[in-house]
Amino acid sequence: AWANTAAMPFNQVNVNNGNHFSTSAYRFTAPVAGIYYFTVNLSLAAGSTGQDDTMYWGFYKNGSTESLTKDNWSFRGGGGGTGVEFTSTISGFISLSANDYVTIGANGISNTTGLIQGSGFSMFSGHLVA
């Protein structure tokens, strides 16, 4: 279910060079200072038809909001949310010092009956660019 959190669970790892992503803390820790590029794609499913939902979500740096986007949507299809799925994506550059960490968090959720679909559906990635 949707929940206010500073660290959404991303526990399936496809590539983790240097083991800088923790599957227990759901965070990327910068090995060196620099500018990092991150992108996240969330797959969301409705909890019920016809409801308006709002969620602020995005990048958290060291547990505090760094860059958030507000998504506000209405679920209109399917019975009880059946078949109502969509994705939302954000990307950005974040300046990090060595040992700073980045997670994906959410707050301001107006209805907790929907689902953020995890492994195999949602994706979080990051890498050093400069």
Short mmCIF file of the N, C-alpha and C atoms (twelve columns), coordinates in Angstrom:
data_MODEL
# 
_entry.id   MODEL 
# 
loop_
_atom_site.group_PDB 
_atom_site.id 
_atom_site.type_symbol 
_atom_site.label_atom_id 
_atom_site.label_alt_id 
_atom_site.label_comp_id 
_atom_site.label_asym_id 
_atom_site.label_seq_id 
_atom_site.Cartn_x 
_atom_site.Cartn_y 
_atom_site.Cartn_z 
_atom_site.pdbx_PDB_model_num 
ATOM 1   N N  . ALA A 1   0.838   -1.189 0.000   1 
ATOM 2   C CA . ALA A 1   0.000   0.000  0.000   1 
ATOM 3   C C  . ALA A 1   0.875   1.241  0.000   1 
ATOM 4   N N  . TRP A 2   0.315   2.337  -0.459  1 
ATOM 5   C CA . TRP A 2   1.049   3.586  -0.438  1 
ATOM 6   C C  . TRP A 2   1.262   4.011  0.995   1 
ATOM 7   N N  . ALA A 3   2.419   4.551  1.298   1 
ATOM 8   C CA . ALA A 3   2.708   4.999  2.650   1 
ATOM 9   C C  . ALA A 3   3.731   6.121  2.602   1 
ATOM 10  N N  . ASN A 4   3.598   7.077  3.519   1 
ATOM 11  C CA . ASN A 4   4.603   8.123  3.646   1 
ATOM 12  C C  . ASN A 4   5.901   7.483  4.122   1 
ATOM 13  N N  . THR A 5   6.974   7.700  3.391   1 
ATOM 14  C CA . THR A 5   8.257   7.080  3.718   1 
ATOM 15  C C  . THR A 5   9.392   7.889  3.106   1 
ATOM 16  N N  . ALA A 6   10.547  7.851  3.727   1 
ATOM 17  C CA . ALA A 6   11.735  8.486  3.161   1 
ATOM 18  C C  . ALA A 6   12.581  7.494  2.383   1 
ATOM 19  N N  . ALA A 7   12.144  6.227  2.326   1 
ATOM 20  C CA . ALA A 7   12.902  5.217  1.581   1 
ATOM 21  C C  . ALA A 7   11.967  4.133  1.052   1 
ATOM 22  N N  . MET A 8   11.507  4.321  -0.185  1 
ATOM 23  C CA . MET A 8   10.679  3.296  -0.811  1 
ATOM 24  C C  . MET A 8   11.522  2.049  -1.067  1 
ATOM 25  N N  . PRO A 9   10.933  0.884  -0.930  1 
ATOM 26  C CA . PRO A 9   11.708  -0.344 -1.134  1 
ATOM 27  C C  . PRO A 9   11.979  -0.647 -2.604  1 
ATOM 28  N N  . PHE A 10  13.219  -0.721 -2.946  1 
ATOM 29  C CA . PHE A 10  13.695  -1.217 -4.241  1 
ATOM 30  C C  . PHE A 10  14.655  -2.346 -3.893  1 
ATOM 31  N N  . ASN A 11  14.203  -3.580 -3.967  1 
ATOM 32  C CA . ASN A 11  15.017  -4.691 -3.467  1 
ATOM 33  C C  . ASN A 11  15.506  -5.648 -4.543  1 
ATOM 34  N N  . GLN A 12  15.204  -5.372 -5.788  1 
ATOM 35  C CA . GLN A 12  15.739  -6.184 -6.877  1 
ATOM 36  C C  . GLN A 12  16.813  -5.369 -7.582  1 
ATOM 37  N N  . VAL A 13  18.019  -5.888 -7.635  1 
ATOM 38  C CA . VAL A 13  19.138  -5.159 -8.229  1 
ATOM 39  C C  . VAL A 13  19.570  -5.849 -9.514  1 
ATOM 40  N N  . ASN A 14  19.648  -5.064 -10.593 1 
ATOM 41  C CA . ASN A 14  20.120  -5.605 -11.866 1 
ATOM 42  C C  . ASN A 14  21.611  -5.338 -12.048 1 
ATOM 43  N N  . VAL A 15  22.043  -4.126 -11.750 1 
ATOM 44  C CA . VAL A 15  23.457  -3.750 -11.839 1 
ATOM 45  C C  . VAL A 15  23.781  -2.928 -10.595 1 
ATOM 46  N N  . ASN A 16  24.875  -3.294 -9.922  1 
ATOM 47  C CA . ASN A 16  25.266  -2.585 -8.706  1 
ATOM 48  C C  . ASN A 16  26.791  -2.559 -8.609  1 
ATOM 49  N N  . ASN A 17  27.413  -1.939 -9.611  1 
ATOM 50  C CA . ASN A 17  28.874  -1.861 -9.626  1 
ATOM 51  C C  . ASN A 17  29.377  -1.147 -8.385  1 
ATOM 52  N N  . GLY A 18  30.266  -1.763 -7.646  1 
ATOM 53  C CA . GLY A 18  30.821  -1.189 -6.437  1 
ATOM 54  C C  . GLY A 18  29.951  -1.374 -5.207  1 
ATOM 55  N N  . ASN A 19  28.792  -1.998 -5.376  1 
ATOM 56  C CA . ASN A 19  27.858  -2.235 -4.260  1 
ATOM 57  C C  . ASN A 19  27.517  -0.954 -3.496  1 
ATOM 58  N N  . HIS A 20  27.200  0.126  -4.208  1 
ATOM 59  C CA . HIS A 20  26.860  1.391  -3.564  1 
ATOM 60  C C  . HIS A 20  25.358  1.529  -3.321  1 
ATOM 61  N N  . PHE A 21  24.576  0.564  -3.809  1 
ATOM 62  C CA . PHE A 21  23.138  0.554  -3.517  1 
ATOM 63  C C  . PHE A 21  22.850  -0.534 -2.490  1 
ATOM 64  N N  . SER A 22  22.189  -0.161 -1.401  1 
ATOM 65  C CA . SER A 22  21.848  -1.103 -0.335  1 
ATOM 66  C C  . SER A 22  20.417  -1.591 -0.521  1 
ATOM 67  N N  . THR A 23  20.244  -2.912 -0.640  1 
ATOM 68  C CA . THR A 23  18.897  -3.475 -0.778  1 
ATOM 69  C C  . THR A 23  18.203  -3.633 0.570   1 
ATOM 70  N N  . SER A 24  18.881  -3.356 1.669   1 
ATOM 71  C CA . SER A 24  18.228  -3.398 2.977   1 
ATOM 72  C C  . SER A 24  17.795  -1.997 3.422   1 
ATOM 73  N N  . ALA A 25  18.589  -0.978 3.080   1 
ATOM 74  C CA . ALA A 25  18.235  0.407  3.436   1 
ATOM 75  C C  . ALA A 25  17.587  1.130  2.255   1 
ATOM 76  N N  . TYR A 26  17.592  0.503  1.066   1 
ATOM 77  C CA . TYR A 26  17.004  1.071  -0.159  1 
ATOM 78  C C  . TYR A 26  17.608  2.434  -0.490  1 
ATOM 79  N N  . ARG A 27  18.939  2.503  -0.423  1 
ATOM 80  C CA . ARG A 27  19.607  3.766  -0.681  1 
ATOM 81  C C  . ARG A 27  20.866  3.582  -1.504  1 
ATOM 82  N N  . PHE A 28  21.190  4.637  -2.263  1 
ATOM 83  C CA . PHE A 28  22.443  4.723  -2.984  1 
ATOM 84  C C  . PHE A 28  23.355  5.635  -2.180  1 
ATOM 85  N N  . THR A 29  24.565  5.168  -1.853  1 
ATOM 86  C CA . THR A 29  25.537  5.959  -1.111  1 
ATOM 87  C C  . THR A 29  26.681  6.333  -2.051  1 
ATOM 88  N N  . ALA A 30  26.959  7.627  -2.129  1 
ATOM 89  C CA . ALA A 30  28.003  8.119  -3.030  1 
ATOM 90  C C  . ALA A 30  29.382  7.700  -2.550  1 
ATOM 91  N N  . PRO A 31  30.162  7.035  -3.399  1 
ATOM 92  C CA . PRO A 31  31.512  6.644  -3.009  1 
ATOM 93  C C  . PRO A 31  32.493  7.820  -3.043  1 
ATOM 94  N N  . VAL A 32  32.218  8.806  -3.904  1 
ATOM 95  C CA . VAL A 32  33.069  9.992  -4.036  1 
ATOM 96  C C  . VAL A 32  32.182  11.218 -4.240  1 
ATOM 97  N N  . ALA A 33  32.736  12.385 -3.958  1 
ATOM 98  C CA . ALA A 33  32.003  13.630 -4.190  1 
ATOM 99  C C  . ALA A 33  31.828  13.854 -5.686  1 
ATOM 100 N N  . GLY A 34  30.704  14.432 -6.072  1 
ATOM 101 C CA . GLY A 34  30.482  14.737 -7.479  1 
ATOM 102 C C  . GLY A 34  29.027  15.024 -7.774  1 
ATOM 103 N N  . ILE A 35  28.741  15.150 -9.058  1 
ATOM 104 C CA . ILE A 35  27.378  15.350 -9.546  1 
ATOM 105 C C  . ILE A 35  26.875  13.994 -10.040 1 
ATOM 106 N N  . TYR A 36  25.733  13.586 -9.533  1 
ATOM 107 C CA . TYR A 36  25.138  12.299 -9.876  1 
ATOM 108 C C  . TYR A 36  23.813  12.516 -10.599 1 
ATOM 109 N N  . TYR A 37  23.541  11.656 -11.538 1 
ATOM 110 C CA . TYR A 37  22.267  11.693 -12.266 1 
ATOM 111 C C  . TYR A 37  21.415  10.530 -11.782 1 
ATOM 112 N N  . PHE A 38  20.184  10.833 -11.391 1 
ATOM 113 C CA . PHE A 38  19.251  9.813  -10.916 1 
ATOM 114 C C  . PHE A 38  17.970  9.855  -11.726 1 
ATOM 115 N N  . THR A 39  17.364  8.708  -11.861 1 
ATOM 116 C CA . THR A 39  16.031  8.623  -12.453 1 
ATOM 117 C C  . THR A 39  15.246  7.556  -11.708 1 
ATOM 118 N N  . VAL A 40  13.958  7.785  -11.592 1 
ATOM 119 C CA . VAL A 40  13.084  6.815  -10.940 1 
ATOM 120 C C  . VAL A 40  11.785  6.737  -11.729 1 
ATOM 121 N N  . ASN A 41  11.315  5.525  -11.878 1 
ATOM 122 C CA . ASN A 41  10.061  5.242  -12.566 1 
ATOM 123 C C  . ASN A 41  9.196   4.426  -11.605 1 
ATOM 124 N N  . LEU A 42  8.062   4.975  -11.191 1 
ATOM 125 C CA . LEU A 42  7.157   4.257  -10.298 1 
ATOM 126 C C  . LEU A 42  5.973   3.728  -11.073 1 
ATOM 127 N N  . SER A 43  5.660   2.470  -10.836 1 
ATOM 128 C CA . SER A 43  4.452   1.860  -11.374 1 
ATOM 129 C C  . SER A 43  3.419   1.865  -10.260 1 
ATOM 130 N N  . LEU A 44  2.291   2.504  -10.520 1 
ATOM 131 C CA . LEU A 44  1.261   2.714  -9.498  1 
ATOM 132 C C  . LEU A 44  -0.036  2.018  -9.905  1 
ATOM 133 N N  . ALA A 45  -0.745  1.500  -8.928  1 
ATOM 134 C CA . ALA A 45  -2.035  0.859  -9.172  1 
ATOM 135 C C  . ALA A 45  -3.064  1.446  -8.224  1 
ATOM 136 N N  . ALA A 46  -4.259  1.647  -8.745  1 
ATOM 137 C CA . ALA A 46  -5.330  2.278  -7.968  1 
ATOM 138 C C  . ALA A 46  -5.862  1.364  -6.894  1 
ATOM 139 N N  . GLY A 47  -6.334  1.992  -5.812  1 
ATOM 140 C CA . GLY A 47  -6.988  1.244  -4.749  1 
ATOM 141 C C  . GLY A 47  -8.482  1.145  -4.966  1 
ATOM 142 N N  . SER A 48  -9.082  2.169  -5.562  1 
ATOM 143 C CA . SER A 48  -10.514 2.128  -5.858  1 
ATOM 144 C C  . SER A 48  -10.819 3.073  -7.011  1 
ATOM 145 N N  . THR A 49  -11.876 2.784  -7.708  1 
ATOM 146 C CA . THR A 49  -12.264 3.556  -8.876  1 
ATOM 147 C C  . THR A 49  -12.904 4.873  -8.462  1 
ATOM 148 N N  . GLY A 50  -12.619 5.915  -9.215  1 
ATOM 149 C CA . GLY A 50  -13.274 7.192  -9.015  1 
ATOM 150 C C  . GLY A 50  -12.713 8.039  -7.901  1 
ATOM 151 N N  . GLN A 51  -11.607 7.649  -7.293  1 
ATOM 152 C CA . GLN A 51  -11.046 8.442  -6.201  1 
ATOM 153 C C  . GLN A 51  -9.992  9.394  -6.736  1 
ATOM 154 N N  . ASP A 52  -9.863  10.542 -6.107  1 
ATOM 155 C CA . ASP A 52  -8.768  11.458 -6.386  1 
ATOM 156 C C  . ASP A 52  -7.666  11.168 -5.387  1 
ATOM 157 N N  . ASP A 53  -6.463  11.023 -5.866  1 
ATOM 158 C CA . ASP A 53  -5.321  10.745 -5.007  1 
ATOM 159 C C  . ASP A 53  -4.229  11.767 -5.287  1 
ATOM 160 N N  . THR A 54  -3.486  12.109 -4.262  1 
ATOM 161 C CA . THR A 54  -2.344  13.004 -4.384  1 
ATOM 162 C C  . THR A 54  -1.166  12.372 -3.670  1 
ATOM 163 N N  . MET A 55  0.012   12.526 -4.250  1 
ATOM 164 C CA . MET A 55  1.226   12.031 -3.615  1 
ATOM 165 C C  . MET A 55  2.383   12.922 -4.049  1 
ATOM 166 N N  . TYR A 56  3.159   13.415 -3.087  1 
ATOM 167 C CA . TYR A 56  4.412   14.089 -3.367  1 
ATOM 168 C C  . TYR A 56  5.500   13.024 -3.267  1 
ATOM 169 N N  . TRP A 57  6.332   12.921 -4.271  1 
ATOM 170 C CA . TRP A 57  7.365   11.897 -4.224  1 
ATOM 171 C C  . TRP A 57  8.587   12.377 -4.984  1 
ATOM 172 N N  . GLY A 58  9.724   11.791 -4.670  1 
ATOM 173 C CA . GLY A 58  10.939  12.153 -5.377  1 
ATOM 174 C C  . GLY A 58  12.185  11.768 -4.613  1 
ATOM 175 N N  . PHE A 59  13.245  12.517 -4.861  1 
ATOM 176 C CA . PHE A 59  14.555  12.196 -4.317  1 
ATOM 177 C C  . PHE A 59  14.717  12.786 -2.914  1 
ATOM 178 N N  . TYR A 60  15.258  11.980 -2.020  1 
ATOM 179 C CA . TYR A 60  15.611  12.422 -0.677  1 
ATOM 180 C C  . TYR A 60  17.125  12.282 -0.539  1 
ATOM 181 N N  . LYS A 61  17.775  13.353 -0.080  1 
ATOM 182 C CA . LYS A 61  19.222  13.349 0.141   1 
ATOM 183 C C  . LYS A 61  19.463  13.333 1.644   1 
ATOM 184 N N  . ASN A 62  20.123  12.293 2.123   1 
ATOM 185 C CA . ASN A 62  20.412  12.138 3.556   1 
ATOM 186 C C  . ASN A 62  19.150  12.241 4.411   1 
ATOM 187 N N  . GLY A 63  18.032  11.728 3.881   1 
ATOM 188 C CA . GLY A 63  16.782  11.688 4.629   1 
ATOM 189 C C  . GLY A 63  15.903  12.913 4.506   1 
ATOM 190 N N  . SER A 64  16.374  13.966 3.817   1 
ATOM 191 C CA . SER A 64  15.586  15.186 3.635   1 
ATOM 192 C C  . SER A 64  15.234  15.351 2.164   1 
ATOM 193 N N  . THR A 65  14.112  15.991 1.912   1 
ATOM 194 C CA . THR A 65  13.680  16.153 0.524   1 
ATOM 195 C C  . THR A 65  14.668  16.993 -0.259  1 
ATOM 196 N N  . GLU A 66  15.029  16.507 -1.408  1 
ATOM 197 C CA . GLU A 66  15.944  17.201 -2.312  1 
ATOM 198 C C  . GLU A 66  15.162  17.739 -3.508  1 
ATOM 199 N N  . SER A 67  14.341  16.900 -4.077  1 
ATOM 200 C CA . SER A 67  13.576  17.268 -5.258  1 
ATOM 201 C C  . SER A 67  12.306  16.440 -5.273  1 
ATOM 202 N N  . LEU A 68  11.177  17.089 -5.122  1 
ATOM 203 C CA . LEU A 68  9.901   16.376 -5.108  1 
ATOM 204 C C  . LEU A 68  9.027   16.840 -6.254  1 
ATOM 205 N N  . THR A 69  8.201   15.946 -6.719  1 
ATOM 206 C CA . THR A 69  7.179   16.295 -7.687  1 
ATOM 207 C C  . THR A 69  5.837   15.944 -7.074  1 
ATOM 208 N N  . LYS A 70  4.811   16.675 -7.427  1 
ATOM 209 C CA . LYS A 70  3.469   16.391 -6.927  1 
ATOM 210 C C  . LYS A 70  2.683   15.730 -8.040  1 
ATOM 211 N N  . ASP A 71  2.179   14.564 -7.755  1 
ATOM 212 C CA . ASP A 71  1.296   13.888 -8.693  1 
ATOM 213 C C  . ASP A 71  -0.113  13.915 -8.127  1 
ATOM 214 N N  . ASN A 72  -1.055  14.339 -8.920  1 
ATOM 215 C CA . ASN A 72  -2.456  14.362 -8.533  1 
ATOM 216 C C  . ASN A 72  -3.225  13.675 -9.652  1 
ATOM 217 N N  . TRP A 73  -3.955  12.648 -9.330  1 
ATOM 218 C CA . TRP A 73  -4.609  11.870 -10.368 1 
ATOM 219 C C  . TRP A 73  -5.986  11.422 -9.930  1 
ATOM 220 N N  . SER A 74  -6.784  11.063 -10.899 1 
ATOM 221 C CA . SER A 74  -8.109  10.494 -10.639 1 
ATOM 222 C C  . SER A 74  -8.163  9.123  -11.274 1 
ATOM 223 N N  . PHE A 75  -8.630  8.147  -10.513 1 
ATOM 224 C CA . PHE A 75  -8.797  6.807  -11.053 1 
ATOM 225 C C  . PHE A 75  -10.225 6.661  -11.534 1 
ATOM 226 N N  . ARG A 76  -10.419 6.367  -12.796 1 
ATOM 227 C CA . ARG A 76  -11.753 6.315  -13.368 1 
ATOM 228 C C  . ARG A 76  -12.098 4.985  -14.016 1 
ATOM 229 N N  . GLY A 77  -11.143 4.103  -14.161 1 
ATOM 230 C CA . GLY A 77  -11.426 2.862  -14.874 1 
ATOM 231 C C  . GLY A 77  -11.379 1.649  -13.976 1 
ATOM 232 N N  . GLY A 78  -11.984 0.585  -14.402 1 
ATOM 233 C CA . GLY A 78  -11.919 -0.681 -13.682 1 
ATOM 234 C C  . GLY A 78  -12.759 -0.696 -12.422 1 
ATOM 235 N N  . GLY A 79  -13.127 -1.867 -11.980 1 
ATOM 236 C CA . GLY A 79  -13.899 -2.014 -10.757 1 
ATOM 237 C C  . GLY A 79  -12.966 -2.190 -9.576  1 
ATOM 238 N N  . GLY A 80  -13.089 -1.320 -8.595  1 
ATOM 239 C CA . GLY A 80  -12.225 -1.418 -7.415  1 
ATOM 240 C C  . GLY A 80  -10.763 -1.245 -7.736  1 
ATOM 241 N N  . GLY A 81  -10.481 -0.521 -8.807  1 
ATOM 242 C CA . GLY A 81  -9.100  -0.273 -9.183  1 
ATOM 243 C C  . GLY A 81  -8.541  -1.297 -10.141 1 
ATOM 244 N N  . THR A 82  -9.306  -2.332 -10.468 1 
ATOM 245 C CA . THR A 82  -8.813  -3.367 -11.357 1 
ATOM 246 C C  . THR A 82  -8.452  -2.771 -12.712 1 
ATOM 247 N N  . GLY A 83  -7.230  -3.030 -13.139 1 
ATOM 248 C CA . GLY A 83  -6.801  -2.581 -14.456 1 
ATOM 249 C C  . GLY A 83  -6.386  -1.126 -14.518 1 
ATOM 250 N N  . VAL A 84  -6.402  -0.413 -13.407 1 
ATOM 251 C CA . VAL A 84  -6.028  0.992  -13.415 1 
ATOM 252 C C  . VAL A 84  -4.587  1.088  -12.935 1 
ATOM 253 N N  . GLU A 85  -3.683  1.137  -13.879 1 
ATOM 254 C CA . GLU A 85  -2.265  1.218  -13.563 1 
ATOM 255 C C  . GLU A 85  -1.630  2.278  -14.446 1 
ATOM 256 N N  . PHE A 86  -0.620  2.948  -13.927 1 
ATOM 257 C CA . PHE A 86  0.113   3.918  -14.718 1 
ATOM 258 C C  . PHE A 86  1.501   4.092  -14.126 1 
ATOM 259 N N  . THR A 87  2.372   4.750  -14.876 1 
ATOM 260 C CA . THR A 87  3.720   5.008  -14.385 1 
ATOM 261 C C  . THR A 87  3.982   6.509  -14.348 1 
ATOM 262 N N  . SER A 88  4.878   6.899  -13.473 1 
ATOM 263 C CA . SER A 88  5.304   8.284  -13.344 1 
ATOM 264 C C  . SER A 88  6.818   8.279  -13.189 1 
ATOM 265 N N  . THR A 89  7.496   9.202  -13.884 1 
ATOM 266 C CA . THR A 89  8.952   9.213  -13.913 1 
ATOM 267 C C  . THR A 89  9.486   10.602 -13.605 1 
ATOM 268 N N  . ILE A 90  10.565  10.664 -12.813 1 
ATOM 269 C CA . ILE A 90  11.319  11.902 -12.630 1 
ATOM 270 C C  . ILE A 90  12.803  11.592 -12.730 1 
ATOM 271 N N  . SER A 91  13.564  12.599 -13.141 1 
ATOM 272 C CA . SER A 91  15.018  12.479 -13.252 1 
ATOM 273 C C  . SER A 91  15.635  13.790 -12.795 1 
ATOM 274 N N  . GLY A 92  16.887  13.726 -12.383 1 
ATOM 275 C CA . GLY A 92  17.552  14.957 -11.999 1 
ATOM 276 C C  . GLY A 92  18.996  14.754 -11.587 1 
ATOM 277 N N  . PHE A 93  19.706  15.864 -11.501 1 
ATOM 278 C CA . PHE A 93  21.099  15.883 -11.067 1 
ATOM 279 C C  . PHE A 93  21.145  16.312 -9.605  1 
ATOM 280 N N  . ILE A 94  21.939  15.618 -8.805  1 
ATOM 281 C CA . ILE A 94  22.087  15.946 -7.389  1 
ATOM 282 C C  . ILE A 94  23.569  15.971 -7.051  1 
ATOM 283 N N  . SER A 95  24.002  17.055 -6.410  1 
ATOM 284 C CA . SER A 95  25.387  17.177 -5.962  1 
ATOM 285 C C  . SER A 95  25.532  16.443 -4.635  1 
ATOM 286 N N  . LEU A 96  26.480  15.518 -4.580  1 
ATOM 287 C CA . LEU A 96  26.688  14.705 -3.380  1 
ATOM 288 C C  . LEU A 96  28.146  14.778 -2.920  1 
ATOM 289 N N  . SER A 97  28.317  14.775 -1.615  1 
ATOM 290 C CA . SER A 97  29.643  14.579 -1.027  1 
ATOM 291 C C  . SER A 97  29.835  13.085 -0.823  1 
ATOM 292 N N  . ALA A 98  31.072  12.652 -0.621  1 
ATOM 293 C CA . ALA A 98  31.320  11.238 -0.334  1 
ATOM 294 C C  . ALA A 98  30.507  10.839 0.890   1 
ATOM 295 N N  . ASN A 99  29.863  9.697  0.826   1 
ATOM 296 C CA . ASN A 99  29.025  9.110  1.882   1 
ATOM 297 C C  . ASN A 99  27.643  9.738  2.030   1 
ATOM 298 N N  . ASP A 100 27.277  10.758 1.233   1 
ATOM 299 C CA . ASP A 100 25.883  11.187 1.170   1 
ATOM 300 C C  . ASP A 100 25.080  10.054 0.558   1 
ATOM 301 N N  . TYR A 101 23.791  9.993  0.876   1 
ATOM 302 C CA . TYR A 101 22.970  8.941  0.285   1 
ATOM 303 C C  . TYR A 101 21.668  9.496  -0.280  1 
ATOM 304 N N  . VAL A 102 21.133  8.792  -1.247  1 
ATOM 305 C CA . VAL A 102 19.896  9.183  -1.921  1 
ATOM 306 C C  . VAL A 102 18.910  8.022  -1.859  1 
ATOM 307 N N  . THR A 103 17.676  8.356  -1.489  1 
ATOM 308 C CA . THR A 103 16.570  7.399  -1.495  1 
ATOM 309 C C  . THR A 103 15.422  8.016  -2.288  1 
ATOM 310 N N  . ILE A 104 14.406  7.217  -2.546  1 
ATOM 311 C CA . ILE A 104 13.167  7.707  -3.140  1 
ATOM 312 C C  . ILE A 104 12.121  7.690  -2.039  1 
ATOM 313 N N  . GLY A 105 11.499  8.836  -1.795  1 
ATOM 314 C CA . GLY A 105 10.526  8.936  -0.720  1 
ATOM 315 C C  . GLY A 105 9.212   9.504  -1.200  1 
ATOM 316 N N  . ALA A 106 8.219   9.415  -0.335  1 
ATOM 317 C CA . ALA A 106 6.887   9.936  -0.633  1 
ATOM 318 C C  . ALA A 106 6.267   10.513 0.622   1 
ATOM 319 N N  . ASN A 107 5.465   11.558 0.430   1 
ATOM 320 C CA . ASN A 107 4.689   12.107 1.539   1 
ATOM 321 C C  . ASN A 107 3.434   12.772 0.988   1 
ATOM 322 N N  . GLY A 108 2.561   13.215 1.883   1 
ATOM 323 C CA . GLY A 108 1.336   13.879 1.469   1 
ATOM 324 C C  . GLY A 108 0.364   12.971 0.747   1 
ATOM 325 N N  . ILE A 109 0.437   11.677 1.006   1 
ATOM 326 C CA . ILE A 109 -0.434  10.726 0.319   1 
ATOM 327 C C  . ILE A 109 -1.857  10.889 0.836   1 
ATOM 328 N N  . SER A 110 -2.801  11.072 -0.092  1 
ATOM 329 C CA . SER A 110 -4.181  11.336 0.310   1 
ATOM 330 C C  . SER A 110 -5.020  10.071 0.469   1 
ATOM 331 N N  . ASN A 111 -4.585  8.969  -0.101  1 
ATOM 332 C CA . ASN A 111 -5.340  7.725  -0.001  1 
ATOM 333 C C  . ASN A 111 -4.349  6.577  -0.013  1 
ATOM 334 N N  . THR A 112 -4.373  5.715  0.988   1 
ATOM 335 C CA . THR A 112 -3.343  4.679  1.134   1 
ATOM 336 C C  . THR A 112 -3.757  3.319  0.592   1 
ATOM 337 N N  . THR A 113 -4.856  3.248  -0.154  1 
ATOM 338 C CA . THR A 113 -5.308  1.942  -0.619  1 
ATOM 339 C C  . THR A 113 -4.675  1.522  -1.942  1 
ATOM 340 N N  . GLY A 114 -3.987  2.418  -2.614  1 
ATOM 341 C CA . GLY A 114 -3.318  2.050  -3.855  1 
ATOM 342 C C  . GLY A 114 -2.004  1.356  -3.576  1 
ATOM 343 N N  . LEU A 115 -1.361  0.905  -4.639  1 
ATOM 344 C CA . LEU A 115 -0.107  0.173  -4.510  1 
ATOM 345 C C  . LEU A 115 0.992   0.819  -5.334  1 
ATOM 346 N N  . ILE A 116 2.180   0.897  -4.752  1 
ATOM 347 C CA . ILE A 116 3.376   1.174  -5.531  1 
ATOM 348 C C  . ILE A 116 3.945   -0.189 -5.847  1 
ATOM 349 N N  . GLN A 117 3.932   -0.552 -7.103  1 
ATOM 350 C CA . GLN A 117 4.346   -1.892 -7.490  1 
ATOM 351 C C  . GLN A 117 5.863   -1.982 -7.505  1 
ATOM 352 N N  . GLY A 118 6.379   -2.968 -6.819  1 
ATOM 353 C CA . GLY A 118 7.807   -3.088 -6.576  1 
ATOM 354 C C  . GLY A 118 8.575   -3.800 -7.662  1 
ATOM 355 N N  . SER A 119 9.362   -4.770 -7.250  1 
ATOM 356 C CA . SER A 119 10.323  -5.460 -8.110  1 
ATOM 357 C C  . SER A 119 9.743   -5.823 -9.467  1 
ATOM 358 N N  . GLY A 120 10.480  -5.448 -10.485 1 
ATOM 359 C CA . GLY A 120 10.082  -5.764 -11.841 1 
ATOM 360 C C  . GLY A 120 9.148   -4.740 -12.463 1 
ATOM 361 N N  . PHE A 121 8.603   -3.819 -11.645 1 
ATOM 362 C CA . PHE A 121 7.680   -2.815 -12.163 1 
ATOM 363 C C  . PHE A 121 8.232   -1.407 -12.011 1 
ATOM 364 N N  . SER A 122 8.764   -1.083 -10.840 1 
ATOM 365 C CA . SER A 122 9.322   0.240  -10.568 1 
ATOM 366 C C  . SER A 122 10.846  0.161  -10.641 1 
ATOM 367 N N  . MET A 123 11.495  1.313  -10.967 1 
ATOM 368 C CA . MET A 123 12.928  1.295  -11.197 1 
ATOM 369 C C  . MET A 123 13.570  2.568  -10.654 1 
ATOM 370 N N  . PHE A 124 14.749  2.411  -10.033 1 
ATOM 371 C CA . PHE A 124 15.530  3.535  -9.504  1 
ATOM 372 C C  . PHE A 124 16.965  3.319  -9.966  1 
ATOM 373 N N  . SER A 125 17.575  4.344  -10.559 1 
ATOM 374 C CA . SER A 125 18.964  4.206  -10.992 1 
ATOM 375 C C  . SER A 125 19.707  5.519  -10.790 1 
ATOM 376 N N  . GLY A 126 21.029  5.398  -10.677 1 
ATOM 377 C CA . GLY A 126 21.866  6.566  -10.511 1 
ATOM 378 C C  . GLY A 126 23.296  6.290  -10.878 1 
ATOM 379 N N  . HIS A 127 24.000  7.341  -11.297 1 
ATOM 380 C CA . HIS A 127 25.418  7.185  -11.606 1 
ATOM 381 C C  . HIS A 127 26.133  8.546  -11.560 1 
ATOM 382 N N  . LEU A 128 27.416  8.489  -11.359 1 
ATOM 383 C CA . LEU A 128 28.279  9.669  -11.324 1 
ATOM 384 C C  . LEU A 128 28.459  10.211 -12.739 1 
ATOM 385 N N  . VAL A 129 28.294  11.540 -12.882 1 
ATOM 386 C CA . VAL A 129 28.501  12.147 -14.203 1 
ATOM 387 C C  . VAL A 129 29.659  13.137 -14.212 1 
ATOM 388 N N  . ALA A 130 29.967  13.753 -13.093 1 
ATOM 389 C CA . ALA A 130 31.082  14.718 -13.064 1 
ATOM 390 C C  . ALA A 130 31.631  14.841 -11.654 1 
# 
